[in-house]
Amino acid sequence: MRRTIVATTLLAVTGLAHAAEPIQVIEPATITNPEMVELGKKLFFEPRLSKSGFLSCNSCHNLSLGGVDILPTSIGHNWQEGPINAPTVLNAKYMLAQFWDGRAATLQEQAAGPIANPKEMALEHELALDVLRAIPGYQAEFSEVFGDKGITLDTVTEAIATFEETLVTPNSRFDQYLNGDKEALSTAEQEGYALFKSKGCAACHNGPAVGGTMYQKMGLMQPFVTSNPAQGRVDVTGKEHDRMVFKVPTLRNIELTYPYFHDGSTYDLKEAVIVMQRVQLGQELTDQEADRITDFLKTLTGEQPQITLPILPPSVAGTPKPQPFAK
Amino acid sequence: MRRTIVATTLLAVTGLAHAAEPIQVIEPATITNPEMVELGKKLFFEPRLSKSGFLSCNSCHNLSLGGVDILPTSIGHNWQEGPINAPTVLNAKYMLAQFWDGRAATLQEQAAGPIANPKEMALEHELALDVLRAIPGYQAEFSEVFGDKGITLDTVTEAIATFEETLVTPNSRFDQYLNGDKEALSTAEQEGYALFKSKGCAACHNGPAVGGTMYQKMGLMQPFVTSNPAQGRVDVTGKEHDRMVFKVPTLRNIELTYPYFHDGSTYDLKEAVIVMQRVQLGQELTDQEADRITDFLKTLTGEQPQITLPILPPSVAGTPKPQPFAK
């Protein structure tokens, strides 16, 4: 349904000429509930949603860094090593589901996960809610935004998801190109885009986010060699054919969201392009082809969300204390 | 010298009536070099200045949280427990020296410390500079701001300090009161301020930052009982009379900068007031007196710096990699 709407908008904006493009423009965020967005932003930056009082959503989905932590796998409570590369929160609303294995259907469902995950923020939901309920500033703000619903897991995650839906990156040079400005891309970049389509990349990396529209086996044509133990969607569906099947990641802002792949095994975008072509499509790119595709991919860096750092409401003497060094 | 200038400004602003007040207003930041401030802001939020690629200045001096981490002691590389409560970066330019023991004379000198401290960001300075020098965006920006000086420890810390000098919190209700608006404080708060002066608090907590103008022994009249091993200025001067002597902390934004004392041993501001009166001045406050002083202290919360989150320039394939899980 959403994709239909996007396609319609696209036709209106760019005319029929681009109707056949596999990638659609990213539209700027439309904010209909600024109070909820503002509350969600606070919660996104709120370290008191972690057991330690130190980790927030922004710790691993850092909005200064393309919505990721630029680490192979994340650092969680007590410096635990995370199991998988943190996906970007930017343009996440365009994903068909959340997490690499798609185990959360929505951004709201996703938001609850890391808070309570003992390897991430490690704070049980009821304790997290106890903290927020004991902060007068949040009491007042939830009351304004949610009325009688109060501070619940549903309202907390709805606010976070509503904020995250605003985290889109429109107006990349590639979007300008899609919108008809042929000068927005150099010849090399246009060649890269042509290769991206002709070599088959766009078969999986398509839609406004240039990914996130489907699941795909990692290592479709050749095995993807990794020491990362993640098995992908088989853990969600229990079906053997979903082993090593992951959500196709977005390529929007790919220049910013290194290191690459679900195991974060390379920081080198060109190398990532070569590996993908080999293991997914069974082809070797020439050095020049890999350069051109890389050139194109860098045109997908859009305007980053302008975030005014929230000022978080203070705890009071009765607010439950963080436990940074509790195991 | 600086204090003389402040006093002169104060006379001009508020007239002779307030010349005898022990606290002076916080003036808004005057920014003369916005490019250096912007670069310094990026570096302040830059996790690649840590060995892990995860910790930045803002991790412990969080500008969403009054410039502190609201933890008793901080979390450093590999989740090491820090030795002392993180002081706020807000209004730090008014401190006579930096760190609790004053071991850094200036903000610039301070900024170098945590980067290389093995218990904090744990990245040797030369390695930190290697990282910045291998990021094209920083190469360009340092060149613009510092010309031929390039990327050195001096230019990095000068930029950070220049940003930090802008982190002031003017226009608190107490400043409005000092500037002549008697309605800005309630009767209870004015009583609290009178007690703050008459009970001796202002003997140490004075100047624009309501602290930071001197060193003082912690436990002057009665021993301050703590399990924290810090010994204060004796470690800087080697003089026995400096044992347990610390910089008097600022009380600006004290409502935000819990937990209190160099050991972060209480989250309760009223309790902190009672303990201070006891161990520093040898007096017991009545419950009501403690309430009134606490009321007054909460009027010291100023306008927090409005920070637009910086977008950090991306690493490239050749940029040295973070080592989050290296011991």
XYZ file of C-alpha atoms in Angstrom:
654
model
C 0.000 0.000 0.000
C 2.720 2.419 0.994
C 4.724 1.619 -2.112
C 1.725 2.350 -4.280
C 1.420 5.785 -2.755
C 5.093 6.472 -3.248
C 4.884 5.423 -6.881
C 1.941 7.729 -7.457
C 3.782 10.634 -5.905
C 6.766 9.845 -8.018
C 4.760 10.022 -11.189
C 3.429 13.380 -10.151
C 6.874 14.718 -9.386
C 9.044 13.324 -12.117
C 6.683 12.479 -14.916
C 6.339 9.257 -16.811
C 9.955 9.189 -17.964
C 11.101 7.829 -14.629
C 8.254 5.498 -13.907
C 10.502 2.595 -14.809
C 13.389 3.582 -12.510
C 13.987 0.979 -9.791
C 14.775 3.698 -7.257
C 12.361 6.375 -6.134
C 13.075 9.724 -4.526
C 13.043 10.149 -0.762
C 10.439 12.689 0.235
C 11.061 15.140 3.100
C 9.371 14.206 6.347
C 5.867 15.510 6.922
C 5.426 16.173 10.611
C 1.825 16.095 11.770
C 2.415 15.698 15.498
C 5.416 17.829 16.475
C 4.858 17.342 20.223
C 5.076 13.564 19.867
C 8.134 13.885 17.627
C 9.815 16.073 20.242
C 9.013 13.610 23.028
C 10.234 10.746 20.875
C 13.473 12.597 20.229
C 14.043 12.924 23.954
C 13.446 9.224 24.438
C 15.760 8.413 21.522
C 18.558 10.287 23.324
C 17.543 9.041 26.798
C 20.293 7.011 28.520
C 18.031 6.373 31.510
C 16.260 3.827 29.277
C 19.332 1.640 29.865
C 20.346 -0.223 33.002
C 23.619 1.691 33.087
C 22.094 5.105 32.531
C 24.720 5.445 29.795
C 23.344 3.952 26.581
C 20.559 5.409 24.479
C 19.098 4.588 21.072
C 21.491 7.208 19.717
C 24.513 5.342 21.120
C 24.289 2.753 18.336
C 22.072 4.652 15.890
C 24.135 7.817 16.102
C 22.555 10.662 14.167
C 25.963 12.326 13.839
C 27.157 9.244 11.980
C 24.514 8.312 9.447
C 22.339 6.649 12.069
C 24.876 3.918 12.912
C 27.822 3.422 15.287
C 30.391 2.801 12.523
C 31.502 -0.342 14.377
C 31.408 -3.932 13.051
C 29.063 -4.893 15.885
C 27.764 -2.724 18.691
C 28.828 -2.201 22.276
C 26.140 -3.058 24.799
C 25.705 -3.079 28.572
C 28.946 -3.870 30.372
C 30.783 -3.542 27.008
C 29.244 -6.709 25.667
C 29.940 -7.329 22.005
C 26.763 -7.228 19.962
C 25.816 -10.034 17.611
C 25.347 -8.086 14.386
C 26.078 -4.786 12.649
C 23.697 -2.028 13.752
C 21.441 -1.058 10.813
C 20.895 2.623 10.190
C 17.812 4.292 11.593
C 17.827 6.725 8.662
C 15.001 6.003 6.225
C 14.137 2.952 8.319
C 10.472 3.717 7.806
C 10.868 2.478 4.233
C 11.947 -1.009 5.378
C 9.393 -3.812 4.962
C 10.264 -4.847 8.532
C 12.906 -4.020 11.155
C 16.126 -5.757 12.261
C 18.308 -7.699 9.819
C 16.019 -10.696 10.169
C 12.815 -8.680 10.019
C 11.627 -9.938 13.386
C 9.867 -6.647 14.168
C 7.063 -5.670 11.830
C 7.195 -1.967 12.658
C 9.473 0.733 13.989
C 7.349 0.814 17.124
C 7.833 -2.887 17.700
C 11.567 -2.550 17.020
C 12.010 0.252 19.532
C 11.100 -1.993 22.439
C 13.749 -4.566 21.603
C 17.119 -3.002 22.456
C 15.863 -1.416 25.697
C 15.287 -4.793 27.332
C 17.870 -6.861 25.429
C 20.395 -7.955 28.090
C 23.219 -7.513 25.570
C 22.130 -3.997 24.632
C 20.494 -1.501 27.008
C 19.609 -4.289 29.445
C 16.738 -2.593 31.264
C 13.552 -4.611 31.737
C 10.590 -2.730 30.311
C 8.783 -2.374 33.619
C 11.906 -0.878 35.211
C 12.365 1.497 32.273
C 8.784 2.649 32.684
C 9.314 3.072 36.438
C 12.208 5.418 35.696
C 10.241 7.552 33.241
C 7.213 7.653 35.538
C 9.426 9.016 38.323
C 10.703 11.953 36.262
C 8.323 14.918 36.625
C 9.196 16.381 33.215
C 8.203 13.161 31.480
C 5.015 12.854 33.522
C 3.943 16.252 32.225
C 5.060 15.673 28.641
C 3.433 12.249 28.269
C 0.283 13.704 29.729
C 0.276 16.489 27.123
C 1.015 14.154 24.221
C -0.904 11.025 25.217
C -3.524 12.277 27.668
C -4.840 9.514 29.906
C -2.762 6.794 28.277
C 0.162 7.768 30.453
C 3.637 6.275 30.337
C 3.421 2.753 28.970
C 5.551 0.632 26.701
C 3.090 1.444 23.938
C 3.296 5.199 24.354
C 7.076 5.169 24.795
C 7.645 3.153 21.645
C 4.994 5.068 19.685
C 6.788 8.321 20.477
C 10.204 6.893 19.541
C 8.844 5.451 16.286
C 7.118 8.732 15.442
C 10.436 10.517 15.845
C 12.229 7.885 13.797
C 9.740 8.290 10.966
C 11.046 11.842 10.544
C 14.605 10.591 10.048
C 14.690 10.631 6.278
C 17.430 11.976 4.045
C 15.935 13.669 0.988
C 17.572 15.676 -1.739
C 20.664 13.580 -2.351
C 22.369 14.312 -5.628
C 20.817 11.129 -6.938
C 17.346 12.393 -5.995
C 18.084 15.618 -7.828
C 19.044 13.516 -10.816
C 15.870 11.428 -10.549
C 13.904 14.651 -10.396
C 15.288 15.685 -13.744
C 18.555 17.517 -13.023
C 20.903 15.539 -15.236
C 23.819 17.755 -14.184
C 23.495 16.522 -10.607
C 25.537 13.422 -11.446
C 28.899 13.315 -13.178
C 29.370 11.099 -16.211
C 31.208 8.570 -14.054
C 28.344 8.508 -11.565
C 25.761 8.078 -14.308
C 27.822 5.214 -15.704
C 27.838 3.749 -12.230
C 24.075 3.937 -12.033
C 23.753 2.262 -15.435
C 26.045 -0.536 -14.223
C 24.085 -0.775 -10.951
C 21.037 -1.602 -13.043
C 22.638 -3.689 -15.787
C 24.722 -5.815 -13.405
C 21.669 -6.751 -11.368
C 22.261 -4.804 -8.143
C 18.893 -3.101 -8.504
C 17.120 -6.461 -8.498
C 17.390 -6.356 -4.698
C 18.408 -2.774 -3.960
C 15.399 -0.840 -5.124
C 12.585 1.348 -3.879
C 13.040 4.744 -2.246
C 15.582 3.387 0.247
C 17.492 1.422 -2.413
C 16.885 -1.649 -0.299
C 14.555 -2.769 2.449
C 11.869 -4.014 0.079
C 12.612 -7.734 0.376
C 14.557 -10.517 2.025
C 17.377 -12.238 0.208
C 19.849 -14.999 0.857
C 23.319 -13.705 1.766
C 25.589 -15.732 -0.501
C 23.049 -16.543 -3.170
C 25.587 -17.626 -5.826
C 28.664 -18.239 -3.688
C 28.879 -18.729 0.055
C 29.481 -15.546 2.035
C 32.366 -16.442 4.336
C 31.920 -14.976 7.806
C 32.662 -15.803 11.404
C 29.442 -14.080 12.460
C 27.000 -16.700 13.761
C 23.794 -14.938 12.655
C 21.549 -17.218 10.604
C 18.958 -14.661 9.526
C 15.272 -15.273 9.030
C 15.374 -18.965 9.883
C 15.381 -17.826 13.511
C 12.101 -16.005 12.892
C 10.268 -18.414 10.622
C 11.860 -21.720 11.624
C 12.053 -22.609 7.939
C 15.298 -24.036 6.634
C 15.054 -22.134 3.348
C 15.327 -18.934 5.393
C 18.800 -19.811 6.650
C 21.187 -16.920 5.876
C 18.278 -14.943 4.488
C 18.423 -11.312 5.638
C 16.598 -8.120 4.854
C 18.283 -6.337 1.959
C 19.821 -3.261 3.603
C 19.279 0.277 2.378
C 22.053 1.813 0.313
C 20.929 5.341 1.121
C 23.833 7.162 2.860
C 26.005 4.111 2.330
C 29.105 6.334 2.345
C 28.314 7.041 6.005
C 27.126 3.662 7.241
C 30.347 1.628 7.166
C 31.420 -0.989 8.045
C 29.350 -3.077 5.642
C 27.298 -6.301 5.664
C 25.501 -7.850 8.618
C 28.892 -8.816 10.044
C 30.500 -5.414 9.469
C 33.424 -7.188 7.862
C 34.653 -4.412 5.591
C 35.020 -0.650 5.883
C 35.802 -0.380 2.178
C 32.777 0.449 0.029
C 34.429 -0.616 -3.215
C 35.380 -3.949 -1.682
C 31.806 -4.363 -0.482
C 30.568 -3.764 -4.041
C 32.965 -6.380 -5.426
C 32.022 -8.941 -2.770
C 28.308 -8.398 -3.342
C 28.622 -8.843 -7.081
C 30.556 -12.057 -6.498
C 28.486 -13.771 -3.813
C 25.033 -12.555 -4.864
C 25.365 -12.443 -8.627
C 28.285 -14.758 -9.356
C 30.149 -12.150 -11.366
C 33.525 -10.479 -11.123
C 33.475 -6.723 -11.664
C 36.406 -5.060 -13.357
C 38.251 -2.589 -11.211
C 36.771 0.252 -13.230
C 33.228 -1.088 -12.959
C 33.603 -1.338 -9.202
C 34.878 2.254 -9.102
C 31.940 3.508 -11.147
C 29.334 1.744 -9.013
C 31.045 3.090 -5.899
C 30.950 6.585 -7.400
C 27.226 6.194 -7.953
C 26.591 4.876 -4.451
C 28.161 7.984 -2.937
C 25.525 10.098 -4.679
C 22.939 8.480 -2.391
C 24.069 10.538 0.608
C 21.120 12.785 1.358
C 20.508 15.751 3.599
C 20.975 14.490 7.116
C 18.259 15.270 9.662
C 18.934 18.548 11.454
C 18.567 17.582 15.075
C 18.568 20.066 17.900
C 19.939 18.119 20.816
C 17.114 17.606 23.305
C 17.463 18.801 26.880
C 16.305 15.895 29.012
C 14.139 16.435 32.091
C 16.059 15.864 35.325
C 15.659 12.936 37.652
C 14.634 13.703 41.208
C 15.688 12.105 44.470
C 13.036 9.387 44.112
C 13.849 8.397 40.531
C 15.248 4.843 40.342
C 19.018 4.987 39.992
C 21.033 3.633 37.096
C 23.212 0.612 37.820
C 26.198 1.127 35.559
C 28.428 -1.473 37.173
C 25.843 -4.082 38.106
C 26.508 -7.235 36.141
C 42.212 39.603 35.836
C 39.133 37.924 34.439
C 37.237 38.425 37.651
C 37.993 42.120 37.571
C 36.474 42.372 34.138
C 33.409 40.450 35.205
C 32.908 42.739 38.189
C 33.166 45.796 35.970
C 30.620 44.393 33.551
C 28.348 43.608 36.426
C 28.400 47.166 37.654
C 27.500 48.372 34.228
C 24.611 45.946 33.957
C 23.058 45.930 37.368
C 24.180 49.135 38.986
C 25.823 49.613 42.335
C 23.032 47.968 44.268
C 24.345 44.504 43.440
C 28.040 45.214 43.582
C 28.194 43.381 46.887
C 26.435 40.222 45.708
C 28.717 37.189 45.908
C 27.258 35.780 42.675
C 27.440 37.486 39.308
C 25.292 36.951 36.245
C 26.310 34.556 33.493
C 26.680 36.433 30.234
C 25.606 34.843 26.914
C 28.476 33.484 24.834
C 30.093 35.864 22.376
C 31.201 33.879 19.363
C 34.020 35.472 17.415
C 35.181 32.445 15.446
C 32.129 30.437 14.412
C 34.110 28.138 12.114
C 36.372 27.058 14.958
C 33.369 26.610 17.249
C 31.701 24.402 14.655
C 34.841 22.304 14.211
C 35.226 22.053 17.978
C 31.637 20.884 18.270
C 32.317 18.092 15.803
C 35.365 17.007 17.774
C 33.371 17.173 21.029
C 30.901 14.670 19.551
C 33.599 12.618 17.769
C 33.752 8.987 18.975
C 36.689 8.278 16.677
C 38.801 10.178 19.223
C 38.454 7.044 21.379
C 40.106 3.672 20.927
C 36.707 2.012 20.728
C 35.240 4.476 18.264
C 32.341 4.659 20.715
C 33.135 7.286 23.350
C 33.249 11.024 22.784
C 33.593 14.048 25.061
C 29.793 14.172 24.998
C 29.550 10.622 26.387
C 30.457 11.844 29.867
C 29.802 15.569 29.428
C 26.410 15.022 27.868
C 24.871 18.272 26.661
C 21.405 16.733 26.931
C 22.041 16.226 30.636
C 23.535 19.421 32.004
C 26.984 18.576 30.670
C 27.433 15.461 32.826
C 26.638 11.752 32.627
C 24.410 11.694 35.737
C 26.440 8.711 37.029
C 28.441 8.554 40.275
C 31.602 7.929 38.274
C 31.965 7.579 34.534
C 32.162 4.605 32.196
C 35.390 4.448 30.198
C 36.974 2.187 27.599
C 35.997 -1.442 28.076
C 33.412 -0.310 30.683
C 36.099 0.641 33.172
C 34.776 2.452 36.222
C 36.105 5.982 36.397
C 37.767 7.345 39.523
C 35.653 10.428 40.136
C 32.372 12.142 39.301
C 32.472 13.848 35.888
C 32.291 17.638 36.368
C 29.961 19.566 34.103
C 31.365 21.212 31.001
C 28.711 23.932 31.285
C 30.216 27.249 32.406
C 33.559 25.465 32.785
C 35.272 28.507 31.337
C 34.605 30.258 34.656
C 36.633 27.686 36.633
C 40.045 28.803 37.916
C 41.399 25.484 36.590
C 40.008 22.223 35.212
C 39.435 18.761 36.769
C 38.457 18.343 40.438
C 42.095 18.706 41.439
C 42.806 21.598 39.072
C 45.583 19.721 37.316
C 44.801 21.384 33.971
C 45.178 25.161 33.867
C 42.901 25.661 30.880
C 40.056 24.073 28.953
C 42.489 23.416 26.130
C 44.850 21.544 28.425
C 41.936 19.610 29.914
C 40.625 18.497 26.533
C 43.747 16.448 25.841
C 43.440 14.424 29.030
C 40.471 12.086 28.587
C 41.334 11.234 24.972
C 44.549 9.464 25.964
C 43.585 8.385 29.496
C 43.579 4.551 29.370
C 40.559 4.494 31.701
C 38.585 6.940 29.561
C 38.802 7.209 25.761
C 42.106 5.301 25.739
C 43.468 6.530 22.419
C 47.074 7.724 22.365
C 47.256 11.250 21.020
C 49.349 10.340 17.983
C 46.852 7.641 17.028
C 43.951 10.044 17.493
C 45.668 12.537 15.210
C 46.333 9.784 12.665
C 42.604 9.079 12.574
C 41.616 12.707 12.059
C 44.328 13.207 9.436
C 42.930 10.263 7.471
C 39.414 11.711 7.271
C 39.108 13.983 4.203
C 36.392 16.149 5.742
C 38.589 16.989 8.708
C 41.600 17.663 6.490
C 39.571 20.305 4.676
C 37.994 21.800 7.776
C 41.226 22.089 9.780
C 42.831 23.680 6.751
C 40.061 26.279 6.585
C 40.141 27.024 10.305
C 43.843 26.669 11.100
C 45.582 27.168 7.750
C 49.058 25.665 7.687
C 48.970 24.532 11.303
C 47.149 21.393 10.230
C 45.820 18.695 12.518
C 47.858 18.666 15.730
C 47.080 18.112 19.376
C 47.201 21.883 19.785
C 44.699 22.626 17.039
C 42.388 19.784 18.075
C 42.279 20.915 21.700
C 42.055 24.591 20.771
C 38.968 23.856 18.692
C 37.374 21.772 21.438
C 38.100 24.434 24.060
C 36.751 27.171 21.807
C 33.509 25.227 21.481
C 33.383 24.582 25.216
C 33.771 28.293 25.938
C 30.402 28.798 24.262
C 28.714 26.362 26.660
C 27.331 28.859 29.121
C 23.856 28.946 30.628
C 22.651 32.532 30.959
C 19.295 33.907 31.961
C 18.451 31.603 34.840
C 15.708 32.879 37.074
C 18.406 33.823 39.535
C 20.179 35.914 36.873
C 16.896 37.675 36.141
C 16.645 38.385 39.846
C 20.224 39.676 39.987
C 19.422 41.890 37.039
C 16.664 43.545 39.003
C 13.535 41.441 38.411
C 12.553 40.749 42.002
C 9.511 38.779 40.816
C 11.767 36.205 39.219
C 12.203 34.411 42.551
C 9.464 33.310 44.924
C 9.597 34.337 48.551
C 10.831 30.871 49.484
C 13.610 31.096 46.915
C 14.658 34.545 48.104
C 14.739 33.199 51.656
C 16.908 30.382 50.385
C 19.317 32.839 48.835
C 19.477 34.824 52.072
C 20.262 31.599 53.960
C 22.840 30.648 51.322
C 24.677 33.835 52.194
C 24.074 33.952 55.943
C 24.941 30.304 56.536
C 28.288 30.686 54.799
C 27.699 28.718 51.575
C 28.665 31.753 49.509
C 32.077 31.888 51.147
C 33.150 29.185 48.692
C 30.331 29.106 46.155
C 30.624 32.525 44.578
C 31.456 34.241 41.305
C 29.427 33.893 38.104
C 29.514 30.087 38.263
C 28.653 29.979 41.988
C 31.860 28.006 42.467
C 35.085 27.375 40.620
C 36.861 30.395 42.097
C 38.970 28.527 44.676
C 40.114 25.238 46.133
C 38.797 24.056 49.472
C 39.220 21.095 51.746
C 36.389 18.562 51.473
C 35.473 17.931 55.103
C 36.753 21.196 56.537
C 34.907 20.943 59.865
C 34.014 17.256 59.939
C 35.512 14.441 57.910
C 33.650 13.671 54.671
C 33.152 9.919 54.774
C 33.673 8.333 51.365
C 34.973 5.144 49.817
C 36.322 7.127 46.863
C 40.122 7.066 46.932
C 40.678 10.515 45.366
C 42.961 12.703 47.476
C 42.596 15.957 45.558
C 45.251 18.572 45.023
C 47.948 16.785 47.001
C 48.436 14.686 43.871
C 49.147 17.870 41.909
C 51.192 19.882 44.398
C 52.705 17.109 46.524
C 51.896 19.175 49.592
C 50.272 17.450 52.521
C 48.014 20.412 53.294
C 46.404 19.863 49.895
C 45.143 16.415 50.867
C 41.370 16.221 50.243
C 41.479 19.716 48.799
C 39.347 19.968 45.651
C 38.151 22.699 43.362
C 34.847 24.098 44.644
C 32.354 22.904 42.022
C 29.909 25.200 40.257
C 26.331 25.202 41.514
C 24.993 26.504 38.222
C 22.463 23.959 36.860
C 22.895 21.905 40.012
C 19.387 20.526 39.563
C 20.694 18.791 36.418
C 24.168 17.709 37.478
C 23.393 14.983 39.998
C 24.717 12.859 41.585
C 26.661 15.203 43.835
C 30.164 15.548 45.306
C 33.409 14.283 43.802
C 32.306 10.750 44.701
C 28.793 11.126 43.317
C 27.497 9.686 46.575
C 24.050 11.265 46.600
C 21.381 11.989 43.996
C 19.406 14.056 46.511
C 20.101 17.789 46.315
C 18.589 18.541 49.713
C 20.725 15.835 51.285
C 23.777 17.300 49.566
C 22.971 20.707 51.059
C 22.652 19.218 54.536
C 25.907 17.265 54.229
C 27.799 20.298 52.951
C 26.585 22.482 55.786
C 27.657 19.800 58.250
C 31.089 18.847 56.941
C 32.193 22.242 55.610
C 30.598 24.604 58.112
C 29.972 22.415 61.137
C 26.305 23.321 61.354
C 23.044 21.413 61.221
C 20.387 22.971 59.027
C 16.772 22.671 60.015
C 14.640 20.760 57.568
C 13.020 24.001 56.469
C 16.329 25.770 55.978
C 17.559 22.914 53.819
C 14.349 23.113 51.787
C 14.724 26.839 51.246
C 18.373 26.598 50.155
C 17.413 23.771 47.798
C 14.629 25.920 46.394
C 17.146 28.675 45.740
C 19.657 26.324 44.116
C 17.063 25.219 41.582
C 16.780 28.820 40.364
C 20.355 28.505 39.077
C 19.268 26.362 36.125
C 19.978 28.537 33.102
C 19.170 28.364 29.440
C 20.919 25.275 28.142
C 23.055 25.630 25.010
C 21.039 24.982 21.865
C 23.178 22.470 20.023
C 22.482 21.350 16.506
C 23.877 17.861 16.384
C 26.949 17.916 14.133
C 27.160 15.638 11.113
C 30.598 14.075 11.291
C 32.706 13.617 8.156
C 32.937 9.979 7.100
C 35.986 7.766 7.407
C 37.371 6.296 4.207
C 38.879 2.902 3.522
C 42.315 4.081 4.677
C 41.196 5.631 7.967
C 42.598 3.717 10.967
C 39.900 1.468 12.394
C 38.482 1.657 15.904
C 39.325 -1.242 18.207
C 36.239 -1.548 20.376
C 37.056 -4.947 21.822
C 40.852 -4.647 22.076
C 41.841 -4.745 25.724
